[in-house]
Coordinates of C-alpha atoms in Angstrom, one line a residue:
M1 CA 0.0 0.0 0.0
S2 CA 1.3 3.5 -0.8
N3 CA 2.3 5.8 2.0
Y4 CA 0.4 8.6 0.3
R5 CA -2.9 9.4 1.9
T6 CA -5.5 12.0 1.0
S7 CA -8.0 12.6 2.2
G8 CA -27.7 22.7 21.5
E9 CA -29.7 20.4 23.4
A10 CA -28.0 18.0 25.8
S11 CA -28.7 14.3 25.8
V12 CA -30.7 12.8 28.7
L13 CA -27.5 11.8 30.3
P14 CA -24.0 13.3 29.6
G15 CA -22.4 11.4 26.8
I16 CA -25.2 8.9 26.3
C17 CA -27.4 8.7 23.3
E18 CA -31.2 8.8 23.6
D19 CA -31.4 5.1 22.6
G20 CA -29.1 4.2 25.5
G21 CA -26.0 3.6 23.4
M22 CA -22.7 5.4 23.6
P23 CA -21.5 8.1 21.2
Q24 CA -18.7 6.9 19.0
V25 CA -15.9 8.3 16.9
A26 CA -17.2 8.7 13.4
A27 CA -14.1 10.1 11.7
L28 CA -10.5 11.0 12.4
F29 CA -8.4 13.7 10.7
R30 CA -4.9 15.0 10.8
Y31 CA -3.3 17.7 8.7
P32 CA 0.3 17.2 7.8
V33 CA 0.7 20.6 6.3
K34 CA -1.2 23.4 8.0
G35 CA -4.0 24.8 5.9
F36 CA -3.9 21.9 3.3
T37 CA -5.6 18.6 2.7
P38 CA -6.4 16.4 5.6
E39 CA -5.6 12.7 6.0
S40 CA -8.5 10.5 7.2
P41 CA -6.8 7.5 8.9
D42 CA -8.6 4.8 10.9
R43 CA -6.6 5.7 14.0
L44 CA -4.7 8.5 15.6
T45 CA -1.9 8.5 18.2
V46 CA -2.3 11.2 20.9
Q47 CA 1.0 12.4 22.4
R48 CA 1.6 13.4 25.9
D49 CA 2.1 17.0 24.9
G50 CA -1.6 17.0 23.8
R51 CA -1.0 17.0 20.1
V52 CA -1.8 14.3 17.5
A53 CA 1.2 12.6 16.0
G54 CA 1.8 13.7 12.4
D55 CA -0.6 16.7 12.7
R56 CA 0.6 20.1 11.4
V57 CA 4.2 19.0 11.1
L58 CA 4.8 21.5 8.3
A59 CA 3.7 25.0 7.5
F60 CA 4.2 27.7 4.9
R61 CA 5.3 30.9 6.7
F62 CA 5.8 34.4 5.5
A63 CA 9.3 35.6 5.1
D64 CA 9.2 37.8 8.2
A65 CA 7.7 35.0 10.3
A66 CA 9.8 32.0 9.6
T67 CA 10.8 31.6 13.2
P68 CA 8.4 31.2 16.1
E69 CA 7.3 33.8 18.5
D70 CA 7.3 33.1 22.3
R71 CA 4.2 32.9 24.3
D72 CA 4.4 31.7 27.9
G73 CA 7.7 29.9 27.2
L74 CA 6.3 28.0 24.2
D75 CA 6.7 28.3 20.5
Y76 CA 3.9 30.2 18.9
W77 CA 3.2 30.3 15.2
P78 CA 0.2 32.8 14.6
K79 CA -1.8 31.6 11.6
A80 CA -2.2 35.1 10.4
K81 CA 1.6 35.1 9.6
G82 CA 1.5 32.2 7.2
L83 CA -0.7 30.4 4.6
S84 CA -4.0 29.4 6.2
L85 CA -7.5 29.0 5.0
Q86 CA -8.5 32.1 7.1
D87 CA -6.9 34.4 4.5
F88 CA -6.2 32.1 1.6
P89 CA -9.3 29.9 1.1
A90 CA -8.2 28.9 -2.4
L91 CA -5.8 26.5 -0.7
A92 CA -8.7 24.1 0.0
A93 CA -8.9 23.4 -3.8
L94 CA -5.4 21.8 -3.7
R95 CA -4.9 18.1 -3.0
L96 CA -1.9 17.5 -0.9
A97 CA -0.6 14.0 -0.1
Y98 CA 2.2 13.5 2.4
D99 CA 4.4 10.4 2.5
D100 CA 5.6 10.5 6.1
A101 CA 8.0 7.6 5.6
A102 CA 9.8 9.1 2.7
L103 CA 9.2 12.7 3.7
R104 CA 7.8 13.7 0.3
I105 CA 4.9 16.0 -0.6
R106 CA 2.7 15.7 -3.7
I107 CA 0.3 18.6 -4.6
A108 CA -2.3 18.5 -7.4
H109 CA -5.0 20.9 -8.6
D110 CA -8.0 19.8 -10.7
G111 CA -6.3 16.4 -11.3
A112 CA -3.0 17.9 -12.5
E113 CA 0.1 17.5 -10.5
L114 CA 1.7 20.8 -9.5
V115 CA 4.8 19.3 -7.7
E116 CA 6.2 16.2 -6.1
A117 CA 9.4 16.6 -4.0
G118 CA 11.1 15.7 -0.8
L119 CA 12.0 17.9 2.1
D120 CA 15.6 18.3 1.2
P121 CA 16.6 22.0 0.5
Q122 CA 16.1 21.6 -3.3
G123 CA 12.7 19.9 -2.8
R124 CA 11.5 22.5 -0.4
Q125 CA 12.4 25.2 -3.0
R126 CA 10.3 23.3 -5.7
I127 CA 7.4 22.8 -3.3
T128 CA 7.4 26.4 -2.2
R129 CA 7.7 27.8 -5.7
A130 CA 4.7 25.7 -6.9
V131 CA 2.5 26.8 -3.9
T132 CA 3.6 30.5 -4.3
E133 CA 2.7 30.5 -8.0
F134 CA -0.7 28.9 -7.2
V135 CA -1.6 31.4 -4.5
L136 CA -0.4 34.4 -6.6
D137 CA -2.7 33.3 -9.4
S138 CA -5.7 32.8 -7.0
R139 CA -8.3 35.3 -5.9
E140 CA -6.2 36.1 -2.8
G141 CA -3.0 36.5 -4.7
S142 CA -2.6 40.2 -3.9
R143 CA -2.5 39.4 -0.2
L144 CA 0.7 37.4 -0.7
E145 CA 2.4 40.4 -2.3
R146 CA 2.2 42.5 0.8
P147 CA 5.5 43.6 2.3
G148 CA 7.3 41.0 4.4
R149 CA 5.4 38.0 3.0
L150 CA 7.6 36.7 0.1
P151 CA 9.5 34.5 -0.3
L152 CA 7.5 31.9 1.6
A153 CA 9.3 29.5 3.8
L154 CA 8.3 25.8 4.2
V155 CA 9.2 25.2 7.9
G156 CA 9.1 22.1 10.0
D157 CA 10.9 18.8 10.0
G158 CA 8.0 16.8 8.7
V159 CA 7.8 14.7 11.9
R160 CA 7.2 16.9 15.0
S161 CA 3.7 18.2 15.5
R162 CA 4.1 21.9 16.2
F163 CA 2.0 24.3 14.0
Q164 CA -1.4 24.3 15.7
D165 CA -3.1 27.6 16.2
R166 CA -2.2 27.7 19.9
P167 CA 1.2 27.3 21.6
R168 CA -0.2 24.6 23.9
G169 CA -1.0 21.4 22.0
F170 CA -4.7 20.4 21.9
V171 CA -6.8 17.8 20.3
S172 CA -9.9 19.3 18.6
V173 CA -13.3 17.6 18.5
H174 CA -16.8 18.3 17.4
G175 CA -20.1 16.5 17.1
R176 CA -21.5 15.6 13.7
A177 CA -25.0 16.6 14.8
S178 CA -23.7 20.1 15.5
V179 CA -22.5 20.5 11.9
A180 CA -25.8 19.2 10.6
A181 CA -27.8 21.6 12.8
L182 CA -25.6 24.5 11.6
G183 CA -26.1 23.5 8.0
V184 CA -29.9 23.6 8.4
A185 CA -29.7 27.0 10.0
A186 CA -27.4 28.3 7.3
G187 CA -29.4 26.7 4.5
V188 CA -26.2 25.2 3.0
P189 CA -25.0 21.6 3.2
L190 CA -21.9 21.4 5.4
D191 CA -19.5 18.6 6.1
D192 CA -17.0 17.9 8.9
R193 CA -13.9 18.9 6.8
R194 CA -14.9 22.6 7.0
F195 CA -14.1 22.6 10.7
R196 CA -10.7 20.8 10.6
S197 CA -11.1 18.9 13.8
N198 CA -9.1 15.9 14.7
I199 CA -12.0 13.9 16.0
V200 CA -15.6 13.8 14.8
I201 CA -18.2 12.2 17.0
E202 CA -21.6 10.8 16.1
G203 CA -24.4 9.9 18.5
L204 CA -24.5 13.3 20.4
E205 CA -27.3 15.7 20.4
P206 CA -26.5 19.0 18.6
W207 CA -24.1 21.2 20.6
H208 CA -23.8 18.7 23.4
E209 CA -20.0 18.8 23.2
L210 CA -20.1 22.5 24.2
E211 CA -21.6 21.4 27.6
W212 CA -18.8 19.0 28.5
S213 CA -16.8 19.7 31.6
G214 CA -14.3 17.6 33.6
R215 CA -13.0 14.5 32.0
V216 CA -13.9 12.6 28.8
R217 CA -12.6 9.3 27.6
I218 CA -12.3 8.6 23.9
G219 CA -11.1 5.1 23.2
E220 CA -8.1 4.5 25.4
V221 CA -7.3 8.1 26.1
V222 CA -8.7 10.2 29.0
F223 CA -8.8 13.9 28.4
R224 CA -9.8 17.0 30.4
T225 CA -12.0 19.5 28.6
A226 CA -10.5 22.8 27.7
G227 CA -12.2 25.7 26.0
P228 CA -14.7 25.8 23.1
I229 CA -13.4 26.6 19.6
V230 CA -14.2 30.0 18.4
R231 CA -14.3 29.8 14.6
C232 CA -12.8 32.1 11.9
L233 CA -13.3 32.7 8.2
A234 CA -11.5 29.4 7.4
T235 CA -14.9 27.7 7.9
H236 CA -16.4 29.7 5.1
A237 CA -14.2 27.9 2.5
N238 CA -15.7 25.0 0.7
P239 CA -13.3 22.1 1.3
D240 CA -13.5 21.0 -2.3
T241 CA -13.5 24.2 -4.3
G242 CA -11.9 26.8 -2.0
V243 CA -14.8 29.2 -2.6
R244 CA -16.3 30.9 0.4
D245 CA -19.9 29.7 0.1
A246 CA -21.3 29.3 3.6
P247 CA -22.0 32.1 6.1
V248 CA -20.9 30.0 9.1
L249 CA -19.9 32.9 11.4
T250 CA -23.0 35.0 11.1
T251 CA -25.2 31.9 11.2
L252 CA -23.7 30.9 14.6
T253 CA -24.1 34.4 16.0
R254 CA -27.2 35.9 14.4
S255 CA -29.3 32.8 13.6
L256 CA -28.3 30.6 16.5
G257 CA -27.7 33.4 19.1
Q258 CA -24.1 32.6 20.1
R259 CA -22.1 35.4 21.6
E260 CA -19.0 34.2 19.7
P261 CA -19.1 31.8 16.6
T262 CA -18.4 28.5 18.4
L263 CA -18.4 24.9 17.2
G264 CA -16.5 22.1 18.8
R265 CA -14.0 22.2 21.7
L266 CA -10.4 21.5 22.7
L267 CA -9.2 18.6 24.8
L268 CA -5.9 18.0 26.7
P269 CA -4.6 14.8 28.2
H270 CA -5.7 14.3 31.7
E271 CA -2.2 14.6 33.0
P272 CA -0.3 17.3 34.9
A273 CA 0.5 20.2 32.7
P274 CA 4.2 20.5 31.8
A275 CA 6.3 23.0 33.7
R276 CA 6.6 26.4 32.2
G277 CA 9.4 26.3 29.6
A278 CA 9.7 22.5 29.7
A279 CA 10.5 20.7 26.5
P280 CA 7.4 19.2 24.7
R281 CA 6.6 15.6 25.7
S282 CA 6.0 14.1 22.3
E283 CA 6.1 10.4 23.3
P284 CA 2.8 8.5 22.6
L285 CA 0.0 8.5 25.2
G286 CA -2.6 6.4 23.5
T287 CA -4.5 5.5 20.4
I288 CA -8.0 6.6 19.2
R289 CA -9.7 4.5 16.5
V290 CA -12.8 5.1 14.4
G291 CA -15.7 3.4 16.2
D292 CA -14.3 4.0 19.7
E293 CA -16.8 4.9 22.4
V294 CA -16.9 8.3 23.9
E295 CA -17.7 8.6 27.6
I296 CA -18.1 11.6 30.0
L297 CA -16.5 10.6 33.3

């Protein structure tokens, strides 16, 4: 097999379906390159630092932001200072496959290959050049021409998970019913990929995951609940075409009455937080599989 992969109301009891069954993991995602195509494996490895192994191991950063900022002693890579769907929705139309064994990237658009190369210096140059040309030719191309943005830098070693939106690693999760309810309110069919979560759960009532507190077990991993996920314009981008075609943010606030546009939540391993400035603990903590049960503890 090739190494290339592409890709409310609460229940009666917390974490229990109305029919008495347990909610389950419906889909899993990880995003090797921030802002690009997800992989949809049948299992994910959660690390002790709270990140998913292989998730956001690479990123395209602007020329003046190719090194991390510091926030509370941790590396911080603000998404506004690199390629992300928030500002460059056309990226969603690209199909990126990452071979994590050979450390090679393949990118295609409309069925035509744009580039395939490894992560050696020459390969990074080829990949970066192809992506730069695509973005410059897109609807958002003028944004990339602003001072300090070119040339882009492809950063990351292709192995270590480090380019999440927040300095502290999190696993992101949402309920499939929440996306369905939002789609009804927006009058636009929506799917899970728009929200770029790591874990999608079926069997919850809409918005139930926003009510979680304390601990939650997903498969063999026990998490503690962190904050809800406030959404950005990235969710407006159609995951197939890259066109902004769904008013997600205004539907959440105006139609559904949320104070902030929120869907899904963040989870951290139920372990003591690392000391300030401590090195990330990237060793495996546990595995989550499609079909695993979800239980509020």
